[in-house]
PDB file of C-alpha atoms in Angstrom:
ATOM      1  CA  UNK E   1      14.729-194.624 160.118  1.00 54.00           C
ATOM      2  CA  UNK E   2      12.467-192.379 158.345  1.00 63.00           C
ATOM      3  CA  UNK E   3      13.411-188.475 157.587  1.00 65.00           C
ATOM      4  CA  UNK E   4      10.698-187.169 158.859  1.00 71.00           C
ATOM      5  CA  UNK E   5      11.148-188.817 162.173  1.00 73.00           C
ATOM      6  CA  UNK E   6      15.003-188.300 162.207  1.00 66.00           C
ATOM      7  CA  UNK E   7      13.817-184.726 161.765  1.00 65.00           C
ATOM      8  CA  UNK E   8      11.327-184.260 164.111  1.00 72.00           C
ATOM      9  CA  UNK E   9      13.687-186.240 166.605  1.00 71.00           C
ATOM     10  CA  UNK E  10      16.157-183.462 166.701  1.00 67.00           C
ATOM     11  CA  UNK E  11      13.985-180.856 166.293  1.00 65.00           C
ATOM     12  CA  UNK E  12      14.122-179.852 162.925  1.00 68.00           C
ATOM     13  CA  UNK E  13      11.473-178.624 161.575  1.00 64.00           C
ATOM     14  CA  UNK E  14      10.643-180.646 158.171  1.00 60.00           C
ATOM     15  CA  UNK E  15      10.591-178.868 154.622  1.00 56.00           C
ATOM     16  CA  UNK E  16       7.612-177.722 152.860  1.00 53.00           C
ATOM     17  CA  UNK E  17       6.625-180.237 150.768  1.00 50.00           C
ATOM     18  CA  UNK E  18       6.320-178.922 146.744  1.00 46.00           C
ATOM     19  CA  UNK E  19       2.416-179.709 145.140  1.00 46.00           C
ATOM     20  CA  UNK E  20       2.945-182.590 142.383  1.00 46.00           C
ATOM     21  CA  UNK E  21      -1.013-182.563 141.797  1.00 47.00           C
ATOM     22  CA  UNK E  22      -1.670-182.348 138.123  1.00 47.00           C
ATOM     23  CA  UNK E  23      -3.932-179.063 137.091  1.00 47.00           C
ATOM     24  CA  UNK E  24      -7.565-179.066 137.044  1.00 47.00           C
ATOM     25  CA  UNK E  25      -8.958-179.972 133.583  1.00 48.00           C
ATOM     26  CA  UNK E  26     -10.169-176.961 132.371  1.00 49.00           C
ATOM     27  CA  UNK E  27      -7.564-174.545 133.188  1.00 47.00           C
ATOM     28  CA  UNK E  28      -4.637-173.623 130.884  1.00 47.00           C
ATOM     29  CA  UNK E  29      -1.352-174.110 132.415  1.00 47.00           C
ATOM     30  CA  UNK E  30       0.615-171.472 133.059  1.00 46.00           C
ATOM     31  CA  UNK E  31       4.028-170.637 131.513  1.00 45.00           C
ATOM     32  CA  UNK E  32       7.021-169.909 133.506  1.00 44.00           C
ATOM     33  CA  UNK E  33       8.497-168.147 131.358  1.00 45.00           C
ATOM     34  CA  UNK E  34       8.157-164.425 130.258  1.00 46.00           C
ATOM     35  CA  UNK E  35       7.808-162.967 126.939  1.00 47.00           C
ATOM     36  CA  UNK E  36      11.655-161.331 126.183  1.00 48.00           C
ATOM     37  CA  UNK E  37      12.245-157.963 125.418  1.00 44.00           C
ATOM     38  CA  UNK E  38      12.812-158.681 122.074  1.00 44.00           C
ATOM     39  CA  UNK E  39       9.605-160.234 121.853  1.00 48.00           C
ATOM     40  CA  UNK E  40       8.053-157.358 123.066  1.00 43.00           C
ATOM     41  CA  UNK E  41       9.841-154.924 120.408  1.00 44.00           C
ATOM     42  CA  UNK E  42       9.128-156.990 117.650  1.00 48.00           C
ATOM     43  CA  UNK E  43       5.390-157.346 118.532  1.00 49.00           C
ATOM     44  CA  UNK E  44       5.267-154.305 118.819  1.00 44.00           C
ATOM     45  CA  UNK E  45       7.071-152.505 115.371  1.00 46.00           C
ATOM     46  CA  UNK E  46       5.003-154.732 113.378  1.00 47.00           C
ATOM     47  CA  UNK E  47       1.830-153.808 111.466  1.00 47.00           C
ATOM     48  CA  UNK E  48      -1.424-155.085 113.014  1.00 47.00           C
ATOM     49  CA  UNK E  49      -2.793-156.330 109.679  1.00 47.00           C
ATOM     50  CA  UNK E  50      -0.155-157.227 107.213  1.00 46.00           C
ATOM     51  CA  UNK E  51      -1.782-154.496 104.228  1.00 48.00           C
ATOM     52  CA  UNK E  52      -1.237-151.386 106.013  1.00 47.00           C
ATOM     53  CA  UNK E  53       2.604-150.623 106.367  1.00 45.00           C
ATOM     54  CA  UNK E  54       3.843-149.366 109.488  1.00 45.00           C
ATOM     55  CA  UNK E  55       3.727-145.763 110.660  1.00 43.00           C
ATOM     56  CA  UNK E  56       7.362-145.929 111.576  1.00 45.00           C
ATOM     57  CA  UNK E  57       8.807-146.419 108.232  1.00 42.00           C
ATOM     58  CA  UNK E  58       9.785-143.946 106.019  1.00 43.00           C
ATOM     59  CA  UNK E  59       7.807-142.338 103.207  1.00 46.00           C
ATOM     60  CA  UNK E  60       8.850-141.934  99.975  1.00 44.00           C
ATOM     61  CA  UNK E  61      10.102-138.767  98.450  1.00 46.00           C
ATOM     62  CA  UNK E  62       7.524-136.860  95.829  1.00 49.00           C
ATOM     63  CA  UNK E  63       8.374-137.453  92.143  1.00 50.00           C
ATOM     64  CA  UNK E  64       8.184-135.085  89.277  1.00 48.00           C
ATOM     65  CA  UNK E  65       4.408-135.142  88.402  1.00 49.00           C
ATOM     66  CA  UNK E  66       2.868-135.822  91.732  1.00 51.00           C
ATOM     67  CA  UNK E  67       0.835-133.245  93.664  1.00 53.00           C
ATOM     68  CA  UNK E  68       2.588-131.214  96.296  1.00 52.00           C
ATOM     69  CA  UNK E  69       0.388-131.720  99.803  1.00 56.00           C
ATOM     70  CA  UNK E  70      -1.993-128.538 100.503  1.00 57.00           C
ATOM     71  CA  UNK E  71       0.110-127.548 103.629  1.00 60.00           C
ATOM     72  CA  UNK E  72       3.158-126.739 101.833  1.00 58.00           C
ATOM     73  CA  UNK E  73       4.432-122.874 102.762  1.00 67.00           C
ATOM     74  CA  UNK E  74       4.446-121.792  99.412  1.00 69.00           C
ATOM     75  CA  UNK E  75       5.047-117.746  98.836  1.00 70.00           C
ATOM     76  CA  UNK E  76       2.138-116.066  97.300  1.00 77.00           C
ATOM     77  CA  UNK E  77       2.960-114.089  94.550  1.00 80.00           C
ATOM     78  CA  UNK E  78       4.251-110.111  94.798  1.00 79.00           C
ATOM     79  CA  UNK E  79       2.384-107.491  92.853  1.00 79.00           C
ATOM     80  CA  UNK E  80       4.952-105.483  91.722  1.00 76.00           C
ATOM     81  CA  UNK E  81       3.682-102.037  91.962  1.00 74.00           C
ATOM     82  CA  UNK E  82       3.262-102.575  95.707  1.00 77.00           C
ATOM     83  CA  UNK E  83       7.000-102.996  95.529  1.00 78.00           C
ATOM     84  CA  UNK E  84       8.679 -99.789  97.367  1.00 77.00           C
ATOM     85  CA  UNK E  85      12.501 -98.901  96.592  1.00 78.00           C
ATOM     86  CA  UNK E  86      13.930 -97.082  99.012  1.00 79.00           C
ATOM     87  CA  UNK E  87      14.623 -94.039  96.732  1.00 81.00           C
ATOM     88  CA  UNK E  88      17.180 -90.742  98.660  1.00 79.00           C
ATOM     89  CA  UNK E  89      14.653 -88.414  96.342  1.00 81.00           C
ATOM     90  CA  UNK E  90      13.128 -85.018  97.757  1.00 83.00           C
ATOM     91  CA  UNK E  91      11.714 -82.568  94.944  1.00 83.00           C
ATOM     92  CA  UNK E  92      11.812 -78.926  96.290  1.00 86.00           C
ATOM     93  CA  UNK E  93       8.789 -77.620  97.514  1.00 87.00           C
ATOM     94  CA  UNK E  94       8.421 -75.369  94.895  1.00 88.00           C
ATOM     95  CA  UNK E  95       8.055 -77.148  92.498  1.00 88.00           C
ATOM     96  CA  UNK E  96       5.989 -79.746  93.471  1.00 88.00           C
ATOM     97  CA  UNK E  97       3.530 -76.590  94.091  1.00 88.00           C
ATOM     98  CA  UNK E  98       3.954 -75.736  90.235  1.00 88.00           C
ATOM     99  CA  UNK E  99       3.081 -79.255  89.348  1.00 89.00           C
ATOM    100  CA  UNK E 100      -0.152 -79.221  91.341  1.00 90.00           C
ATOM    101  CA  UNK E 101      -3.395 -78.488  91.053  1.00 88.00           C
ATOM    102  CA  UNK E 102      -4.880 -75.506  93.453  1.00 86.00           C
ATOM    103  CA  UNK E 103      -7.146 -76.615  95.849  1.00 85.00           C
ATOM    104  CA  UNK E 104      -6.082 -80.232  95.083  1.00 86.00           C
ATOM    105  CA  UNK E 105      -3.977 -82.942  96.352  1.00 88.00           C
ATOM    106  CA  UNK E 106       0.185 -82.281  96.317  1.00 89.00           C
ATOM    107  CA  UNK E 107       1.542 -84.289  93.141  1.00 90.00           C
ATOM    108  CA  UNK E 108       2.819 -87.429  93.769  1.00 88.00           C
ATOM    109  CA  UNK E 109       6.251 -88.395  91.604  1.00 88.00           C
ATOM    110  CA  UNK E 110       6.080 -92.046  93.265  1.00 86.00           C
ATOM    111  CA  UNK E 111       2.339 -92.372  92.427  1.00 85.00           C
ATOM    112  CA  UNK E 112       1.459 -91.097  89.300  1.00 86.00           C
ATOM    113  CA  UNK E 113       1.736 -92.714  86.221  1.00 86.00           C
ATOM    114  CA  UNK E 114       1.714 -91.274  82.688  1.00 87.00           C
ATOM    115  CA  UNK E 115      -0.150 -93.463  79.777  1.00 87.00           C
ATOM    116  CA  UNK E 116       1.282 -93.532  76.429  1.00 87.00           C
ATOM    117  CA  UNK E 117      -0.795 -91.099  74.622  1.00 86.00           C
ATOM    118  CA  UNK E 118       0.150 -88.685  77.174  1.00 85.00           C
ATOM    119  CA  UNK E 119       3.608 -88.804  76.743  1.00 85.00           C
ATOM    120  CA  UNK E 120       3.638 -88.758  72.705  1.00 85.00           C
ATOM    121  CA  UNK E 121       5.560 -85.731  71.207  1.00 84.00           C
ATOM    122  CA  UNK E 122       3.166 -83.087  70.885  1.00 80.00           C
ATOM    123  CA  UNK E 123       3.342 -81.789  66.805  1.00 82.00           C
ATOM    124  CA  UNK E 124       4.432 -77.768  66.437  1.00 80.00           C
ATOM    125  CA  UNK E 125       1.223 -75.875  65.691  1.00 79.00           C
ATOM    126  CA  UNK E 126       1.200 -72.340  63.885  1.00 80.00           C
ATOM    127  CA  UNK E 127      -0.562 -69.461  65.428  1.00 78.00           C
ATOM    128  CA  UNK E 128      -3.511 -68.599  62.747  1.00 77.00           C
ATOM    129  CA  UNK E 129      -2.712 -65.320  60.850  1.00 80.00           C
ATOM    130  CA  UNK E 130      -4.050 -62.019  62.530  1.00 80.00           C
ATOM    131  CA  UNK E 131      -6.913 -60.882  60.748  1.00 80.00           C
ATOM    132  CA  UNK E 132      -7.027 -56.893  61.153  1.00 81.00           C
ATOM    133  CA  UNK E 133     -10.531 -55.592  61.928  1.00 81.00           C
ATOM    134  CA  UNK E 134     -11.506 -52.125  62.033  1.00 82.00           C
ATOM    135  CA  UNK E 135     -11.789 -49.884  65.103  1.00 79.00           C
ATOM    136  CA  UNK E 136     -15.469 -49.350  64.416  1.00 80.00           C
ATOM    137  CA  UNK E 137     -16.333 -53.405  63.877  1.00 80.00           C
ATOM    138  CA  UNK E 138     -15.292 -54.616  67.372  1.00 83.00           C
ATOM    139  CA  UNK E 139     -18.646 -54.391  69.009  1.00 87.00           C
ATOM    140  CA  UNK E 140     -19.413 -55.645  72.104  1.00 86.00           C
ATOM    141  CA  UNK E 141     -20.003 -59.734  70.954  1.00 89.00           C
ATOM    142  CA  UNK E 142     -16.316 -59.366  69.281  1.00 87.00           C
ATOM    143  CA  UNK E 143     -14.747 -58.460  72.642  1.00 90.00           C
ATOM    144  CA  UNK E 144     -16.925 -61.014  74.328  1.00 92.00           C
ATOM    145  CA  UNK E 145     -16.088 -63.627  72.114  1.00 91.00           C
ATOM    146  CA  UNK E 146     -11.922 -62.447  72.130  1.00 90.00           C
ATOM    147  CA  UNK E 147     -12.268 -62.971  76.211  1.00 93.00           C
ATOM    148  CA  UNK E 148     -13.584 -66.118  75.689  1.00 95.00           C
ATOM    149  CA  UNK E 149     -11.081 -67.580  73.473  1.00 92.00           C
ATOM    150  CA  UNK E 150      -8.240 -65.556  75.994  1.00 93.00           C
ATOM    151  CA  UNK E 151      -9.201 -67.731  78.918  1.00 95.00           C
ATOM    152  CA  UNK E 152      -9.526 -71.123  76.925  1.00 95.00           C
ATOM    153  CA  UNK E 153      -5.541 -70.329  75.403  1.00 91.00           C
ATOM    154  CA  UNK E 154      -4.949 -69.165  78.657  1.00 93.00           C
ATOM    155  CA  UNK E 155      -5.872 -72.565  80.808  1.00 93.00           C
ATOM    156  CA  UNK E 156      -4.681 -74.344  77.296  1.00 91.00           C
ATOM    157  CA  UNK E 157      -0.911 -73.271  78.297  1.00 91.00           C
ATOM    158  CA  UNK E 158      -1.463 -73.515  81.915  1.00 92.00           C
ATOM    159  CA  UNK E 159      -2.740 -77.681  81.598  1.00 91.00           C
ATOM    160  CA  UNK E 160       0.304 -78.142  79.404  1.00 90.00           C
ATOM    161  CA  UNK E 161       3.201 -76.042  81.269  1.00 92.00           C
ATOM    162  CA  UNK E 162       1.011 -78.034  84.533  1.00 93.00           C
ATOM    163  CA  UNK E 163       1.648 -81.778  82.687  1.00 92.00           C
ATOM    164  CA  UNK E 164       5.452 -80.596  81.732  1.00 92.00           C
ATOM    165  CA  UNK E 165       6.354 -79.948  85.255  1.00 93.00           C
ATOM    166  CA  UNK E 166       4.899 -83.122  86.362  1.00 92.00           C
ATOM    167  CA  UNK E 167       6.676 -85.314  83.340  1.00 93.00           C
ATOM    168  CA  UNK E 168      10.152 -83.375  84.666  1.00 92.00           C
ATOM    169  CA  UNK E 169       9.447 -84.141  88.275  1.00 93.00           C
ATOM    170  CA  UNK E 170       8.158 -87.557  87.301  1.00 92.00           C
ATOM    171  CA  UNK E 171      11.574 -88.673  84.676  1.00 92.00           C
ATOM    172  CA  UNK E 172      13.920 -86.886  88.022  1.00 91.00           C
ATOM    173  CA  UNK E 173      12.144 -89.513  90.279  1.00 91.00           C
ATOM    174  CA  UNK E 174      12.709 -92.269  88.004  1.00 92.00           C
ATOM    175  CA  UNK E 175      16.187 -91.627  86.994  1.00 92.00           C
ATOM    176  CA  UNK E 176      16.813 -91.859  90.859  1.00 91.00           C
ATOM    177  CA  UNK E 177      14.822 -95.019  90.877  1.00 91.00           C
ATOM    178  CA  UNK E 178      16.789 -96.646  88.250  1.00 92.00           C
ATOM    179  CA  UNK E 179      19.949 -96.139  89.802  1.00 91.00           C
ATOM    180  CA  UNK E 180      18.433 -97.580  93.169  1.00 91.00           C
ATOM    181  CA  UNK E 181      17.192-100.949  91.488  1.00 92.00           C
ATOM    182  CA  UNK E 182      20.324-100.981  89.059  1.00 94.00           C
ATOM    183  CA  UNK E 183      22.638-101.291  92.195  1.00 93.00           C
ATOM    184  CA  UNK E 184      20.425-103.525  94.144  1.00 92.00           C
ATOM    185  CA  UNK E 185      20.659-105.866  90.933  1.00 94.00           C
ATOM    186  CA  UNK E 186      24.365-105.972  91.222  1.00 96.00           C
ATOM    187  CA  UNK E 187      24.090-106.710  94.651  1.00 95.00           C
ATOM    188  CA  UNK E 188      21.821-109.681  94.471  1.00 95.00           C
ATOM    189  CA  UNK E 189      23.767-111.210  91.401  1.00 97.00           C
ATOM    190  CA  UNK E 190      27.127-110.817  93.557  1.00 96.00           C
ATOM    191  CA  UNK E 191      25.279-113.092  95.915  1.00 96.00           C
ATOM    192  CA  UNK E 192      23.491-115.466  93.717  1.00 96.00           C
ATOM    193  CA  UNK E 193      27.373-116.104  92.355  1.00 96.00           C
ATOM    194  CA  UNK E 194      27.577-116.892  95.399  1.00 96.00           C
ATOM    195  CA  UNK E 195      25.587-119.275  96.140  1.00 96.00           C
ATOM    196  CA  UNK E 196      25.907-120.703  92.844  1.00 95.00           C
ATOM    197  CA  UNK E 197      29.333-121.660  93.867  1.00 95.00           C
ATOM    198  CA  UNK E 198      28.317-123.217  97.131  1.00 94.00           C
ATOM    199  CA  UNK E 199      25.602-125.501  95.346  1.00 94.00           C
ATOM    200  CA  UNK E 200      28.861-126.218  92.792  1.00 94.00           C
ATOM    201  CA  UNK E 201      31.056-127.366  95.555  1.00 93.00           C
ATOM    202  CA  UNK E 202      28.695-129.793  97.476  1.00 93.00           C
ATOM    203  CA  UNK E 203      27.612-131.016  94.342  1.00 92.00           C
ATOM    204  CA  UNK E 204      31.269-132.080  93.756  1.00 92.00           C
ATOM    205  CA  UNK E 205      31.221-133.793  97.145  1.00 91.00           C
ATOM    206  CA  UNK E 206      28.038-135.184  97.720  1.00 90.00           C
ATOM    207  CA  UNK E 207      26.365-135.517  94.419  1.00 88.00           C
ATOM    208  CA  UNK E 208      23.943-133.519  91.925  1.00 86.00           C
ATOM    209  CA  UNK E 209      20.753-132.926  94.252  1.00 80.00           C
TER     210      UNK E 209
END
């Protein structure tokens, strides 16, 4: 007996019978079997065309000579007379007033700045002898010309007592300045020791840099 009648017989519904027919010419066949995942991950790290290296590997570090890229966060440089040290200095009043100008601005001991020439020794000069003129030879162009020469001595002493008071005011400032940046040194060579001794002790361990 057949199966297919012995099947149909006892009611049995027969089995669905698998396609043997060859593919059409033409037509690829098609592949059972999927790509792996390692496939996939290898096709996919490697370069597209085999002169341009791949993105993901690493680059190498600059060498001595080469040109640092244009983004780099490099400081700009510090002009140092923008530099401001905190300086516990407060001239009295008074005589910041006698190292001023009238009707000008209030001197400045942080701000002003005395040139060389300025603060040469100034040489000793002698007073000319007194010449003694008679009572009845000071006319009126003598007196005129003895006011004269009064106010020029006079603003004479006043412009140099005016630049002493400022040098005085000027060396106090500085002398406080001095000891500001003299302990601020100290402090920042405490810590580059340091740090000098940090870079010594991974250097130890790990290697020079």
């Amino acid at each position: 007996m057949d199966l297919e009648e012995f099947l149909s017989e006892n009611g049995i519904p027969p089995s669905p019978q698998h396609d043997h027919s060859p593919h059409p010419p033409g037509l690829p066949p098609a592949s059972s079997a999927a790509p792996s995942v390692m496939d996939l991950s290898s096709r996919a790290s490697a370069p597209i065309h085999p002169g341009i290296p791949s993105p993901n590997c690493m680059q190498s570090p600059i060498r001595p000579g080469q040109l640092l890229p244009a983004n780099r966060n490099t400081p700009s440089p510090i002009d140092p007379d923008t530099i401001q040290v905190p300086v516990g200095y407060e001239p009295d009043p008074a005589d910041l007033a006698l190292s001023s100008i009238p009707g000008q601005e209030m001197f400045d001991p942080r701000k002003r700045k005395f040139s060389e020439e300025e603060l040469k020794p100034q040489p000793m000069i002698k007073k000319a002898r007194k010449v003694f003129i008679p009572d009845d030879l000071k006319d009126d162009k003598y007196w005129a010309r003895r006011r004269k020469n009064n106010m020029a001595a006079k603003r004479s002493r006043d412009a140099r007592r005016l630049k002493e008071n400022q040098i005085a005011i000027r060396a106090s400032f500085l002398e406080k300045e001095n000891s500001a940046l003299r302990q601020e040194v100290a402090d920042l060579r405490k810590e580059l020791g340091k740090c000098k001794n940090i870079l010594a002790k991974y250097e130890a361990r790990h290697g020079p840099l």
